[in-house]
JSON list of C-alpha atoms in Angstrom, two decimals:
[
{"chain": "A", "resi": 1, "resn": "UNK", "atom": "CA", "xyz": [34.76, 54.37, -19.53]},
{"chain": "A", "resi": 2, "resn": "UNK", "atom": "CA", "xyz": [31.09, 54.05, -20.52]},
{"chain": "A", "resi": 3, "resn": "UNK", "atom": "CA", "xyz": [29.76, 50.78, -21.85]},
{"chain": "A", "resi": 4, "resn": "UNK", "atom": "CA", "xyz": [29.12, 52.55, -25.17]},
{"chain": "A", "resi": 5, "resn": "UNK", "atom": "CA", "xyz": [32.81, 51.87, -25.80]},
{"chain": "A", "resi": 6, "resn": "UNK", "atom": "CA", "xyz": [31.89, 48.31, -26.71]},
{"chain": "A", "resi": 7, "resn": "UNK", "atom": "CA", "xyz": [30.10, 49.50, -29.85]},
{"chain": "A", "resi": 8, "resn": "UNK", "atom": "CA", "xyz": [32.35, 49.07, -32.92]},
{"chain": "A", "resi": 9, "resn": "UNK", "atom": "CA", "xyz": [33.49, 52.25, -34.62]},
{"chain": "A", "resi": 10, "resn": "UNK", "atom": "CA", "xyz": [31.65, 51.35, -37.83]},
{"chain": "A", "resi": 11, "resn": "UNK", "atom": "CA", "xyz": [28.33, 51.14, -36.00]},
{"chain": "A", "resi": 12, "resn": "UNK", "atom": "CA", "xyz": [28.95, 54.42, -34.18]},
{"chain": "A", "resi": 13, "resn": "UNK", "atom": "CA", "xyz": [29.69, 56.14, -37.47]},
{"chain": "A", "resi": 14, "resn": "UNK", "atom": "CA", "xyz": [26.48, 54.71, -38.89]},
{"chain": "A", "resi": 15, "resn": "UNK", "atom": "CA", "xyz": [24.57, 56.10, -35.93]},
{"chain": "A", "resi": 16, "resn": "UNK", "atom": "CA", "xyz": [26.15, 59.52, -36.49]},
{"chain": "A", "resi": 17, "resn": "UNK", "atom": "CA", "xyz": [25.20, 59.42, -40.17]},
{"chain": "A", "resi": 18, "resn": "UNK", "atom": "CA", "xyz": [21.63, 58.51, -39.25]},
{"chain": "A", "resi": 19, "resn": "UNK", "atom": "CA", "xyz": [21.41, 61.28, -36.67]},
{"chain": "A", "resi": 20, "resn": "UNK", "atom": "CA", "xyz": [22.78, 63.78, -39.19]},
{"chain": "A", "resi": 21, "resn": "UNK", "atom": "CA", "xyz": [20.25, 62.64, -41.78]},
{"chain": "A", "resi": 22, "resn": "UNK", "atom": "CA", "xyz": [17.33, 63.13, -39.39]},
{"chain": "A", "resi": 23, "resn": "UNK", "atom": "CA", "xyz": [18.44, 66.72, -38.76]},
{"chain": "A", "resi": 24, "resn": "UNK", "atom": "CA", "xyz": [18.34, 67.71, -42.44]},
{"chain": "A", "resi": 25, "resn": "UNK", "atom": "CA", "xyz": [16.04, 70.68, -43.03]},
{"chain": "A", "resi": 26, "resn": "UNK", "atom": "CA", "xyz": [12.82, 70.10, -44.94]},
{"chain": "A", "resi": 27, "resn": "UNK", "atom": "CA", "xyz": [13.18, 70.26, -47.86]},
{"chain": "A", "resi": 28, "resn": "UNK", "atom": "CA", "xyz": [16.92, 69.28, -47.65]},
{"chain": "A", "resi": 29, "resn": "UNK", "atom": "CA", "xyz": [19.51, 71.68, -49.04]},
{"chain": "A", "resi": 30, "resn": "UNK", "atom": "CA", "xyz": [22.24, 70.63, -51.46]},
{"chain": "A", "resi": 31, "resn": "UNK", "atom": "CA", "xyz": [24.97, 71.26, -48.83]},
{"chain": "A", "resi": 32, "resn": "UNK", "atom": "CA", "xyz": [23.29, 69.12, -46.21]},
{"chain": "A", "resi": 33, "resn": "UNK", "atom": "CA", "xyz": [22.58, 66.36, -48.71]},
{"chain": "A", "resi": 34, "resn": "UNK", "atom": "CA", "xyz": [26.27, 66.35, -49.67]},
{"chain": "A", "resi": 35, "resn": "UNK", "atom": "CA", "xyz": [27.25, 66.10, -46.00]},
{"chain": "A", "resi": 36, "resn": "UNK", "atom": "CA", "xyz": [24.94, 63.12, -45.55]},
{"chain": "A", "resi": 37, "resn": "UNK", "atom": "CA", "xyz": [26.39, 61.32, -48.59]},
{"chain": "A", "resi": 38, "resn": "UNK", "atom": "CA", "xyz": [29.93, 61.94, -47.27]},
{"chain": "A", "resi": 39, "resn": "UNK", "atom": "CA", "xyz": [29.07, 60.51, -43.86]},
{"chain": "A", "resi": 40, "resn": "UNK", "atom": "CA", "xyz": [27.42, 57.50, -45.46]},
{"chain": "A", "resi": 41, "resn": "UNK", "atom": "CA", "xyz": [30.49, 56.80, -47.62]},
{"chain": "A", "resi": 42, "resn": "UNK", "atom": "CA", "xyz": [32.74, 56.98, -44.52]},
{"chain": "A", "resi": 43, "resn": "UNK", "atom": "CA", "xyz": [30.45, 54.54, -42.74]},
{"chain": "A", "resi": 44, "resn": "UNK", "atom": "CA", "xyz": [30.54, 52.12, -45.70]},
{"chain": "A", "resi": 45, "resn": "UNK", "atom": "CA", "xyz": [34.35, 52.35, -45.85]},
{"chain": "A", "resi": 46, "resn": "UNK", "atom": "CA", "xyz": [34.83, 51.50, -42.17]},
{"chain": "A", "resi": 47, "resn": "UNK", "atom": "CA", "xyz": [32.28, 48.71, -42.42]},
{"chain": "A", "resi": 48, "resn": "UNK", "atom": "CA", "xyz": [34.18, 47.09, -45.29]},
{"chain": "A", "resi": 49, "resn": "UNK", "atom": "CA", "xyz": [37.48, 47.45, -43.39]},
{"chain": "A", "resi": 50, "resn": "UNK", "atom": "CA", "xyz": [35.96, 45.80, -40.31]},
{"chain": "A", "resi": 51, "resn": "UNK", "atom": "CA", "xyz": [34.67, 42.88, -42.37]},
{"chain": "A", "resi": 52, "resn": "UNK", "atom": "CA", "xyz": [38.00, 42.30, -44.10]},
{"chain": "A", "resi": 53, "resn": "UNK", "atom": "CA", "xyz": [40.23, 42.63, -41.01]},
{"chain": "A", "resi": 54, "resn": "UNK", "atom": "CA", "xyz": [41.66, 39.13, -40.22]},
{"chain": "A", "resi": 55, "resn": "UNK", "atom": "CA", "xyz": [42.31, 40.21, -36.61]},
{"chain": "A", "resi": 56, "resn": "UNK", "atom": "CA", "xyz": [39.28, 42.27, -35.62]},
{"chain": "A", "resi": 57, "resn": "UNK", "atom": "CA", "xyz": [39.44, 44.33, -32.45]},
{"chain": "A", "resi": 58, "resn": "UNK", "atom": "CA", "xyz": [38.11, 42.43, -29.45]},
{"chain": "A", "resi": 59, "resn": "UNK", "atom": "CA", "xyz": [35.32, 44.48, -27.94]},
{"chain": "A", "resi": 60, "resn": "UNK", "atom": "CA", "xyz": [35.32, 45.24, -24.25]},
{"chain": "A", "resi": 61, "resn": "UNK", "atom": "CA", "xyz": [32.51, 43.91, -22.15]},
{"chain": "A", "resi": 62, "resn": "UNK", "atom": "CA", "xyz": [30.72, 45.74, -19.35]},
{"chain": "A", "resi": 63, "resn": "UNK", "atom": "CA", "xyz": [32.28, 43.24, -16.94]},
{"chain": "A", "resi": 64, "resn": "UNK", "atom": "CA", "xyz": [35.78, 44.23, -18.07]},
{"chain": "A", "resi": 65, "resn": "UNK", "atom": "CA", "xyz": [34.97, 47.94, -17.80]},
{"chain": "A", "resi": 66, "resn": "UNK", "atom": "CA", "xyz": [33.50, 47.63, -14.31]},
{"chain": "A", "resi": 67, "resn": "UNK", "atom": "CA", "xyz": [35.47, 45.11, -12.19]},
{"chain": "A", "resi": 68, "resn": "UNK", "atom": "CA", "xyz": [33.68, 43.76, -9.14]},
{"chain": "A", "resi": 69, "resn": "UNK", "atom": "CA", "xyz": [33.80, 45.88, -5.99]},
{"chain": "A", "resi": 70, "resn": "UNK", "atom": "CA", "xyz": [33.44, 42.74, -3.88]},
{"chain": "A", "resi": 71, "resn": "UNK", "atom": "CA", "xyz": [33.31, 38.98, -4.26]},
{"chain": "A", "resi": 72, "resn": "UNK", "atom": "CA", "xyz": [30.09, 38.20, -6.12]},
{"chain": "A", "resi": 73, "resn": "UNK", "atom": "CA", "xyz": [28.39, 34.95, -6.90]},
{"chain": "A", "resi": 74, "resn": "UNK", "atom": "CA", "xyz": [25.82, 34.42, -9.64]},
{"chain": "A", "resi": 75, "resn": "UNK", "atom": "CA", "xyz": [23.06, 31.87, -9.98]},
{"chain": "A", "resi": 76, "resn": "UNK", "atom": "CA", "xyz": [21.71, 31.26, -13.48]},
{"chain": "A", "resi": 77, "resn": "UNK", "atom": "CA", "xyz": [18.56, 29.52, -14.55]},
{"chain": "A", "resi": 78, "resn": "UNK", "atom": "CA", "xyz": [15.71, 29.47, -17.05]},
{"chain": "A", "resi": 79, "resn": "UNK", "atom": "CA", "xyz": [11.93, 29.51, -16.96]},
{"chain": "A", "resi": 80, "resn": "UNK", "atom": "CA", "xyz": [10.15, 28.21, -20.05]},
{"chain": "A", "resi": 81, "resn": "UNK", "atom": "CA", "xyz": [7.23, 30.40, -21.10]},
{"chain": "A", "resi": 82, "resn": "UNK", "atom": "CA", "xyz": [5.27, 29.63, -24.27]},
{"chain": "A", "resi": 83, "resn": "UNK", "atom": "CA", "xyz": [8.04, 27.26, -25.42]},
{"chain": "A", "resi": 84, "resn": "UNK", "atom": "CA", "xyz": [10.77, 29.91, -25.04]},
{"chain": "A", "resi": 85, "resn": "UNK", "atom": "CA", "xyz": [13.32, 29.50, -22.20]},
{"chain": "A", "resi": 86, "resn": "UNK", "atom": "CA", "xyz": [13.73, 32.86, -20.45]},
{"chain": "A", "resi": 87, "resn": "UNK", "atom": "CA", "xyz": [17.21, 33.00, -18.92]},
{"chain": "A", "resi": 88, "resn": "UNK", "atom": "CA", "xyz": [18.06, 34.93, -15.76]},
{"chain": "A", "resi": 89, "resn": "UNK", "atom": "CA", "xyz": [21.06, 35.80, -13.60]},
{"chain": "A", "resi": 90, "resn": "UNK", "atom": "CA", "xyz": [20.85, 36.38, -9.82]},
{"chain": "A", "resi": 91, "resn": "UNK", "atom": "CA", "xyz": [23.83, 38.23, -8.28]},
{"chain": "A", "resi": 92, "resn": "UNK", "atom": "CA", "xyz": [24.53, 38.18, -4.55]},
{"chain": "A", "resi": 93, "resn": "UNK", "atom": "CA", "xyz": [27.45, 39.07, -2.31]},
{"chain": "A", "resi": 94, "resn": "UNK", "atom": "CA", "xyz": [29.61, 36.01, -1.69]},
{"chain": "A", "resi": 95, "resn": "UNK", "atom": "CA", "xyz": [30.30, 36.76, 1.97]},
{"chain": "A", "resi": 96, "resn": "UNK", "atom": "CA", "xyz": [29.29, 39.29, 4.57]},
{"chain": "A", "resi": 97, "resn": "UNK", "atom": "CA", "xyz": [32.91, 40.36, 5.08]},
{"chain": "A", "resi": 98, "resn": "UNK", "atom": "CA", "xyz": [33.70, 40.99, 1.39]},
{"chain": "A", "resi": 99, "resn": "UNK", "atom": "CA", "xyz": [32.41, 44.58, 1.42]},
{"chain": "A", "resi": 100, "resn": "UNK", "atom": "CA", "xyz": [32.50, 46.91, 4.38]},
{"chain": "A", "resi": 101, "resn": "UNK", "atom": "CA", "xyz": [29.61, 49.33, 4.05]},
{"chain": "A", "resi": 102, "resn": "UNK", "atom": "CA", "xyz": [27.09, 50.21, 6.75]},
{"chain": "A", "resi": 103, "resn": "UNK", "atom": "CA", "xyz": [24.48, 51.13, 4.12]},
{"chain": "A", "resi": 104, "resn": "UNK", "atom": "CA", "xyz": [22.75, 47.93, 3.04]},
{"chain": "A", "resi": 105, "resn": "UNK", "atom": "CA", "xyz": [19.76, 47.07, 0.88]},
{"chain": "A", "resi": 106, "resn": "UNK", "atom": "CA", "xyz": [17.80, 43.95, 1.79]},
{"chain": "A", "resi": 107, "resn": "UNK", "atom": "CA", "xyz": [15.07, 43.90, -0.86]},
{"chain": "A", "resi": 108, "resn": "UNK", "atom": "CA", "xyz": [16.00, 42.40, -4.28]},
{"chain": "A", "resi": 109, "resn": "UNK", "atom": "CA", "xyz": [16.30, 44.62, -7.33]},
{"chain": "A", "resi": 110, "resn": "UNK", "atom": "CA", "xyz": [14.94, 43.39, -10.67]},
{"chain": "A", "resi": 111, "resn": "UNK", "atom": "CA", "xyz": [16.49, 45.02, -13.76]},
{"chain": "A", "resi": 112, "resn": "UNK", "atom": "CA", "xyz": [14.27, 45.23, -16.86]},
{"chain": "A", "resi": 113, "resn": "UNK", "atom": "CA", "xyz": [16.44, 45.90, -19.91]},
{"chain": "A", "resi": 114, "resn": "UNK", "atom": "CA", "xyz": [15.78, 48.11, -22.90]},
{"chain": "A", "resi": 115, "resn": "UNK", "atom": "CA", "xyz": [15.39, 47.48, -26.61]},
{"chain": "A", "resi": 116, "resn": "UNK", "atom": "CA", "xyz": [13.16, 46.14, -27.81]},
{"chain": "A", "resi": 117, "resn": "UNK", "atom": "CA", "xyz": [15.36, 43.09, -28.56]},
{"chain": "A", "resi": 118, "resn": "UNK", "atom": "CA", "xyz": [18.46, 44.18, -26.61]},
{"chain": "A", "resi": 119, "resn": "UNK", "atom": "CA", "xyz": [19.96, 41.75, -24.07]},
{"chain": "A", "resi": 120, "resn": "UNK", "atom": "CA", "xyz": [20.59, 42.70, -20.44]},
{"chain": "A", "resi": 121, "resn": "UNK", "atom": "CA", "xyz": [24.41, 42.95, -20.77]},
{"chain": "A", "resi": 122, "resn": "UNK", "atom": "CA", "xyz": [24.67, 46.75, -20.81]},
{"chain": "A", "resi": 123, "resn": "UNK", "atom": "CA", "xyz": [23.02, 46.90, -17.37]},
{"chain": "A", "resi": 124, "resn": "UNK", "atom": "CA", "xyz": [25.58, 44.60, -15.74]},
{"chain": "A", "resi": 125, "resn": "UNK", "atom": "CA", "xyz": [27.40, 47.42, -13.88]},
{"chain": "A", "resi": 126, "resn": "UNK", "atom": "CA", "xyz": [24.32, 47.50, -11.62]},
{"chain": "A", "resi": 127, "resn": "UNK", "atom": "CA", "xyz": [25.36, 44.15, -10.20]},
{"chain": "A", "resi": 128, "resn": "UNK", "atom": "CA", "xyz": [27.74, 46.13, -7.97]},
{"chain": "A", "resi": 129, "resn": "UNK", "atom": "CA", "xyz": [24.68, 46.97, -5.84]},
{"chain": "A", "resi": 130, "resn": "UNK", "atom": "CA", "xyz": [24.84, 43.38, -4.64]},
{"chain": "A", "resi": 131, "resn": "UNK", "atom": "CA", "xyz": [27.94, 44.40, -2.66]},
{"chain": "A", "resi": 132, "resn": "UNK", "atom": "CA", "xyz": [25.59, 46.34, -0.37]},
{"chain": "A", "resi": 133, "resn": "UNK", "atom": "CA", "xyz": [23.80, 43.16, 0.62]},
{"chain": "A", "resi": 134, "resn": "UNK", "atom": "CA", "xyz": [20.89, 43.02, -1.80]},
{"chain": "A", "resi": 135, "resn": "UNK", "atom": "CA", "xyz": [20.23, 40.61, -4.63]},
{"chain": "A", "resi": 136, "resn": "UNK", "atom": "CA", "xyz": [20.34, 42.03, -8.16]},
{"chain": "A", "resi": 137, "resn": "UNK", "atom": "CA", "xyz": [18.47, 40.08, -10.81]},
{"chain": "A", "resi": 138, "resn": "UNK", "atom": "CA", "xyz": [18.85, 40.37, -14.58]},
{"chain": "A", "resi": 139, "resn": "UNK", "atom": "CA", "xyz": [17.01, 38.48, -17.30]},
{"chain": "A", "resi": 140, "resn": "UNK", "atom": "CA", "xyz": [16.84, 38.47, -21.07]},
{"chain": "A", "resi": 141, "resn": "UNK", "atom": "CA", "xyz": [13.29, 39.04, -22.27]},
{"chain": "A", "resi": 142, "resn": "UNK", "atom": "CA", "xyz": [11.90, 36.27, -24.48]},
{"chain": "A", "resi": 143, "resn": "UNK", "atom": "CA", "xyz": [13.46, 36.38, -27.94]},
{"chain": "A", "resi": 144, "resn": "UNK", "atom": "CA", "xyz": [16.40, 38.52, -26.74]},
{"chain": "A", "resi": 145, "resn": "UNK", "atom": "CA", "xyz": [20.01, 37.61, -25.92]},
{"chain": "A", "resi": 146, "resn": "UNK", "atom": "CA", "xyz": [20.16, 34.09, -24.49]},
{"chain": "A", "resi": 147, "resn": "UNK", "atom": "CA", "xyz": [16.39, 33.68, -24.18]},
{"chain": "A", "resi": 148, "resn": "UNK", "atom": "CA", "xyz": [15.89, 31.77, -27.43]},
{"chain": "A", "resi": 149, "resn": "UNK", "atom": "CA", "xyz": [14.89, 28.14, -28.08]},
{"chain": "A", "resi": 150, "resn": "UNK", "atom": "CA", "xyz": [17.91, 25.83, -28.02]},
{"chain": "A", "resi": 151, "resn": "UNK", "atom": "CA", "xyz": [17.00, 24.29, -31.38]},
{"chain": "A", "resi": 152, "resn": "UNK", "atom": "CA", "xyz": [17.56, 27.70, -33.02]},
{"chain": "A", "resi": 153, "resn": "UNK", "atom": "CA", "xyz": [21.19, 27.73, -31.90]},
{"chain": "A", "resi": 154, "resn": "UNK", "atom": "CA", "xyz": [21.09, 31.38, -30.92]},
{"chain": "A", "resi": 155, "resn": "UNK", "atom": "CA", "xyz": [19.33, 32.47, -34.12]},
{"chain": "A", "resi": 156, "resn": "UNK", "atom": "CA", "xyz": [16.74, 35.26, -33.81]},
{"chain": "A", "resi": 157, "resn": "UNK", "atom": "CA", "xyz": [13.20, 34.24, -32.87]},
{"chain": "A", "resi": 158, "resn": "UNK", "atom": "CA", "xyz": [10.62, 35.01, -35.55]},
{"chain": "A", "resi": 159, "resn": "UNK", "atom": "CA", "xyz": [7.57, 37.02, -34.45]},
{"chain": "A", "resi": 160, "resn": "UNK", "atom": "CA", "xyz": [5.56, 35.07, -37.03]},
{"chain": "A", "resi": 161, "resn": "UNK", "atom": "CA", "xyz": [6.18, 31.92, -34.97]},
{"chain": "A", "resi": 162, "resn": "UNK", "atom": "CA", "xyz": [5.70, 33.73, -31.66]},
{"chain": "A", "resi": 163, "resn": "UNK", "atom": "CA", "xyz": [3.32, 36.69, -32.25]},
{"chain": "A", "resi": 164, "resn": "UNK", "atom": "CA", "xyz": [3.04, 37.32, -28.50]},
{"chain": "A", "resi": 165, "resn": "UNK", "atom": "CA", "xyz": [6.56, 38.78, -28.63]},
{"chain": "A", "resi": 166, "resn": "UNK", "atom": "CA", "xyz": [5.04, 41.89, -30.25]},
{"chain": "A", "resi": 167, "resn": "UNK", "atom": "CA", "xyz": [2.64, 42.38, -27.35]},
{"chain": "A", "resi": 168, "resn": "UNK", "atom": "CA", "xyz": [3.84, 44.53, -24.44]},
{"chain": "A", "resi": 169, "resn": "UNK", "atom": "CA", "xyz": [1.26, 42.92, -22.14]},
{"chain": "A", "resi": 170, "resn": "UNK", "atom": "CA", "xyz": [3.07, 39.59, -22.49]},
{"chain": "A", "resi": 171, "resn": "UNK", "atom": "CA", "xyz": [6.32, 41.03, -21.11]},
{"chain": "A", "resi": 172, "resn": "UNK", "atom": "CA", "xyz": [4.69, 43.12, -18.38]},
{"chain": "A", "resi": 173, "resn": "UNK", "atom": "CA", "xyz": [1.73, 40.99, -17.29]},
{"chain": "A", "resi": 174, "resn": "UNK", "atom": "CA", "xyz": [2.86, 37.43, -18.00]},
{"chain": "A", "resi": 175, "resn": "UNK", "atom": "CA", "xyz": [6.64, 37.09, -18.28]},
{"chain": "A", "resi": 176, "resn": "UNK", "atom": "CA", "xyz": [7.78, 39.36, -15.43]},
{"chain": "A", "resi": 177, "resn": "UNK", "atom": "CA", "xyz": [5.11, 38.19, -12.93]},
{"chain": "A", "resi": 178, "resn": "UNK", "atom": "CA", "xyz": [5.89, 34.55, -13.77]},
{"chain": "A", "resi": 179, "resn": "UNK", "atom": "CA", "xyz": [9.60, 35.14, -13.15]},
{"chain": "A", "resi": 180, "resn": "UNK", "atom": "CA", "xyz": [8.91, 36.87, -9.82]},
{"chain": "A", "resi": 181, "resn": "UNK", "atom": "CA", "xyz": [6.79, 33.92, -8.67]},
{"chain": "A", "resi": 182, "resn": "UNK", "atom": "CA", "xyz": [9.47, 31.52, -9.93]},
{"chain": "A", "resi": 183, "resn": "UNK", "atom": "CA", "xyz": [12.10, 33.37, -7.88]},
{"chain": "A", "resi": 184, "resn": "UNK", "atom": "CA", "xyz": [9.88, 33.25, -4.81]},
{"chain": "A", "resi": 185, "resn": "UNK", "atom": "CA", "xyz": [10.13, 36.98, -4.05]},
{"chain": "A", "resi": 186, "resn": "UNK", "atom": "CA", "xyz": [7.75, 38.51, -1.52]},
{"chain": "A", "resi": 187, "resn": "UNK", "atom": "CA", "xyz": [8.92, 42.09, -2.07]},
{"chain": "A", "resi": 188, "resn": "UNK", "atom": "CA", "xyz": [11.17, 43.69, -4.67]},
{"chain": "A", "resi": 189, "resn": "UNK", "atom": "CA", "xyz": [12.28, 46.88, -6.41]},
{"chain": "A", "resi": 190, "resn": "UNK", "atom": "CA", "xyz": [11.95, 47.16, -10.21]},
{"chain": "A", "resi": 191, "resn": "UNK", "atom": "CA", "xyz": [14.42, 49.19, -12.27]},
{"chain": "A", "resi": 192, "resn": "UNK", "atom": "CA", "xyz": [13.47, 49.74, -15.91]},
{"chain": "A", "resi": 193, "resn": "UNK", "atom": "CA", "xyz": [15.76, 51.09, -18.62]},
{"chain": "A", "resi": 194, "resn": "UNK", "atom": "CA", "xyz": [14.55, 52.73, -21.85]},
{"chain": "A", "resi": 195, "resn": "UNK", "atom": "CA", "xyz": [12.05, 50.28, -23.42]},
{"chain": "A", "resi": 196, "resn": "UNK", "atom": "CA", "xyz": [12.10, 48.49, -20.10]},
{"chain": "A", "resi": 197, "resn": "UNK", "atom": "CA", "xyz": [10.49, 51.55, -18.46]},
{"chain": "A", "resi": 198, "resn": "UNK", "atom": "CA", "xyz": [7.36, 50.93, -20.55]},
{"chain": "A", "resi": 199, "resn": "UNK", "atom": "CA", "xyz": [7.19, 47.35, -19.32]},
{"chain": "A", "resi": 200, "resn": "UNK", "atom": "CA", "xyz": [7.94, 48.39, -15.74]},
{"chain": "A", "resi": 201, "resn": "UNK", "atom": "CA", "xyz": [5.15, 50.97, -15.71]},
{"chain": "A", "resi": 202, "resn": "UNK", "atom": "CA", "xyz": [2.64, 48.56, -17.25]},
{"chain": "A", "resi": 203, "resn": "UNK", "atom": "CA", "xyz": [3.67, 45.94, -14.71]},
{"chain": "A", "resi": 204, "resn": "UNK", "atom": "CA", "xyz": [3.17, 48.37, -11.81]},
{"chain": "A", "resi": 205, "resn": "UNK", "atom": "CA", "xyz": [-0.23, 49.48, -13.11]},
{"chain": "A", "resi": 206, "resn": "UNK", "atom": "CA", "xyz": [-1.71, 46.18, -14.26]},
{"chain": "A", "resi": 207, "resn": "UNK", "atom": "CA", "xyz": [0.15, 43.22, -12.78]},
{"chain": "A", "resi": 208, "resn": "UNK", "atom": "CA", "xyz": [1.40, 44.11, -9.30]},
{"chain": "A", "resi": 209, "resn": "UNK", "atom": "CA", "xyz": [-1.93, 43.96, -7.47]},
{"chain": "A", "resi": 210, "resn": "UNK", "atom": "CA", "xyz": [-1.20, 41.33, -4.84]},
{"chain": "A", "resi": 211, "resn": "UNK", "atom": "CA", "xyz": [-0.74, 42.55, -1.27]},
{"chain": "A", "resi": 212, "resn": "UNK", "atom": "CA", "xyz": [1.29, 40.99, 1.53]},
{"chain": "A", "resi": 213, "resn": "UNK", "atom": "CA", "xyz": [0.96, 41.40, 5.27]},
{"chain": "A", "resi": 214, "resn": "UNK", "atom": "CA", "xyz": [4.03, 42.46, 7.24]},
{"chain": "A", "resi": 215, "resn": "UNK", "atom": "CA", "xyz": [3.98, 43.83, 10.77]},
{"chain": "A", "resi": 216, "resn": "UNK", "atom": "CA", "xyz": [0.20, 43.82, 10.78]},
{"chain": "A", "resi": 217, "resn": "UNK", "atom": "CA", "xyz": [0.06, 46.01, 7.65]},
{"chain": "A", "resi": 218, "resn": "UNK", "atom": "CA", "xyz": [-0.90, 45.10, 4.12]},
{"chain": "A", "resi": 219, "resn": "UNK", "atom": "CA", "xyz": [1.38, 46.52, 1.45]},
{"chain": "A", "resi": 220, "resn": "UNK", "atom": "CA", "xyz": [2.28, 46.03, -2.20]},
{"chain": "A", "resi": 221, "resn": "UNK", "atom": "CA", "xyz": [4.98, 43.58, -3.17]},
{"chain": "A", "resi": 222, "resn": "UNK", "atom": "CA", "xyz": [6.51, 46.25, -5.43]},
{"chain": "A", "resi": 223, "resn": "UNK", "atom": "CA", "xyz": [8.43, 48.52, -3.05]},
{"chain": "A", "resi": 224, "resn": "UNK", "atom": "CA", "xyz": [9.70, 51.06, -5.58]},
{"chain": "A", "resi": 225, "resn": "UNK", "atom": "CA", "xyz": [9.86, 51.74, -9.30]},
{"chain": "A", "resi": 226, "resn": "UNK", "atom": "CA", "xyz": [12.98, 53.30, -10.85]},
{"chain": "A", "resi": 227, "resn": "UNK", "atom": "CA", "xyz": [12.76, 54.53, -14.46]},
{"chain": "A", "resi": 228, "resn": "UNK", "atom": "CA", "xyz": [15.97, 55.25, -16.40]},
{"chain": "A", "resi": 229, "resn": "UNK", "atom": "CA", "xyz": [15.36, 57.09, -19.69]},
{"chain": "A", "resi": 230, "resn": "UNK", "atom": "CA", "xyz": [11.59, 56.65, -19.36]},
{"chain": "A", "resi": 231, "resn": "UNK", "atom": "CA", "xyz": [8.87, 56.75, -21.99]},
{"chain": "A", "resi": 232, "resn": "UNK", "atom": "CA", "xyz": [5.37, 57.22, -20.59]},
{"chain": "A", "resi": 233, "resn": "UNK", "atom": "CA", "xyz": [3.49, 58.84, -23.48]},
{"chain": "A", "resi": 234, "resn": "UNK", "atom": "CA", "xyz": [4.18, 57.54, -26.98]},
{"chain": "A", "resi": 235, "resn": "UNK", "atom": "CA", "xyz": [2.41, 60.43, -28.71]},
{"chain": "A", "resi": 236, "resn": "UNK", "atom": "CA", "xyz": [4.47, 63.01, -26.80]},
{"chain": "A", "resi": 237, "resn": "UNK", "atom": "CA", "xyz": [7.63, 61.10, -27.68]},
{"chain": "A", "resi": 238, "resn": "UNK", "atom": "CA", "xyz": [6.74, 61.03, -31.39]},
{"chain": "A", "resi": 239, "resn": "UNK", "atom": "CA", "xyz": [5.92, 64.74, -31.34]},
{"chain": "A", "resi": 240, "resn": "UNK", "atom": "CA", "xyz": [9.26, 65.50, -29.66]},
{"chain": "A", "resi": 241, "resn": "UNK", "atom": "CA", "xyz": [11.14, 63.69, -32.44]},
{"chain": "A", "resi": 242, "resn": "UNK", "atom": "CA", "xyz": [9.44, 65.55, -35.29]},
{"chain": "A", "resi": 243, "resn": "UNK", "atom": "CA", "xyz": [9.92, 69.32, -35.31]},
{"chain": "A", "resi": 244, "resn": "UNK", "atom": "CA", "xyz": [8.93, 72.11, -37.68]},
{"chain": "A", "resi": 245, "resn": "UNK", "atom": "CA", "xyz": [12.10, 71.45, -39.76]},
{"chain": "A", "resi": 246, "resn": "UNK", "atom": "CA", "xyz": [10.46, 68.22, -40.98]},
{"chain": "A", "resi": 247, "resn": "UNK", "atom": "CA", "xyz": [7.37, 70.00, -42.20]},
{"chain": "A", "resi": 248, "resn": "UNK", "atom": "CA", "xyz": [5.07, 69.52, -39.21]}
]
């Protein structure tokens, strides 16, 4: 089962209604407008039912959908940057005998989650790569998930109090490099997802400039860059979302 199964039905219906509304011809016809109103009313109905249900359905987590393939151990920690504690999770194989596979990976993998503002949870199935001998590292970007000041009690962080959270260079050229130094990594792979691919590309272009010497050769610390659902050109992306049916 995909991790999209953890999204409540009311939210999925809302997403469907939104997608349907964005596909309305320009100008919208009466039939399509009626369809949109019907979808919206269904969404509102299920939302009200979900709020009034005394025993709401317990959502599955990615951990429950993808049980461990081997015995894993996780180390958690935080690094405070600009008064915000950035939390991370480092997954490793518990023992060498817990997973019998000749194909191993020795260089750590850093997962950069999407959003903006999403936590890392949906990427957790990737922790299974730790069974092949590598370390898999997740973190919640500042202001996301569990990376919020303790005094806020989990409440959202306001960009007005922390304007740097609206700057991609903070995430790619300050936060990620600081975490890598904090973890003490000499070499690493970076895997970006969705919004995280923007940060990963900016990091590779602007921040990963240090070289290390191994075997008499100087090489980059970043060994590879994996982009899942990438966005490299914002203008091309915007153009792809707006077709002739919207009047362009």
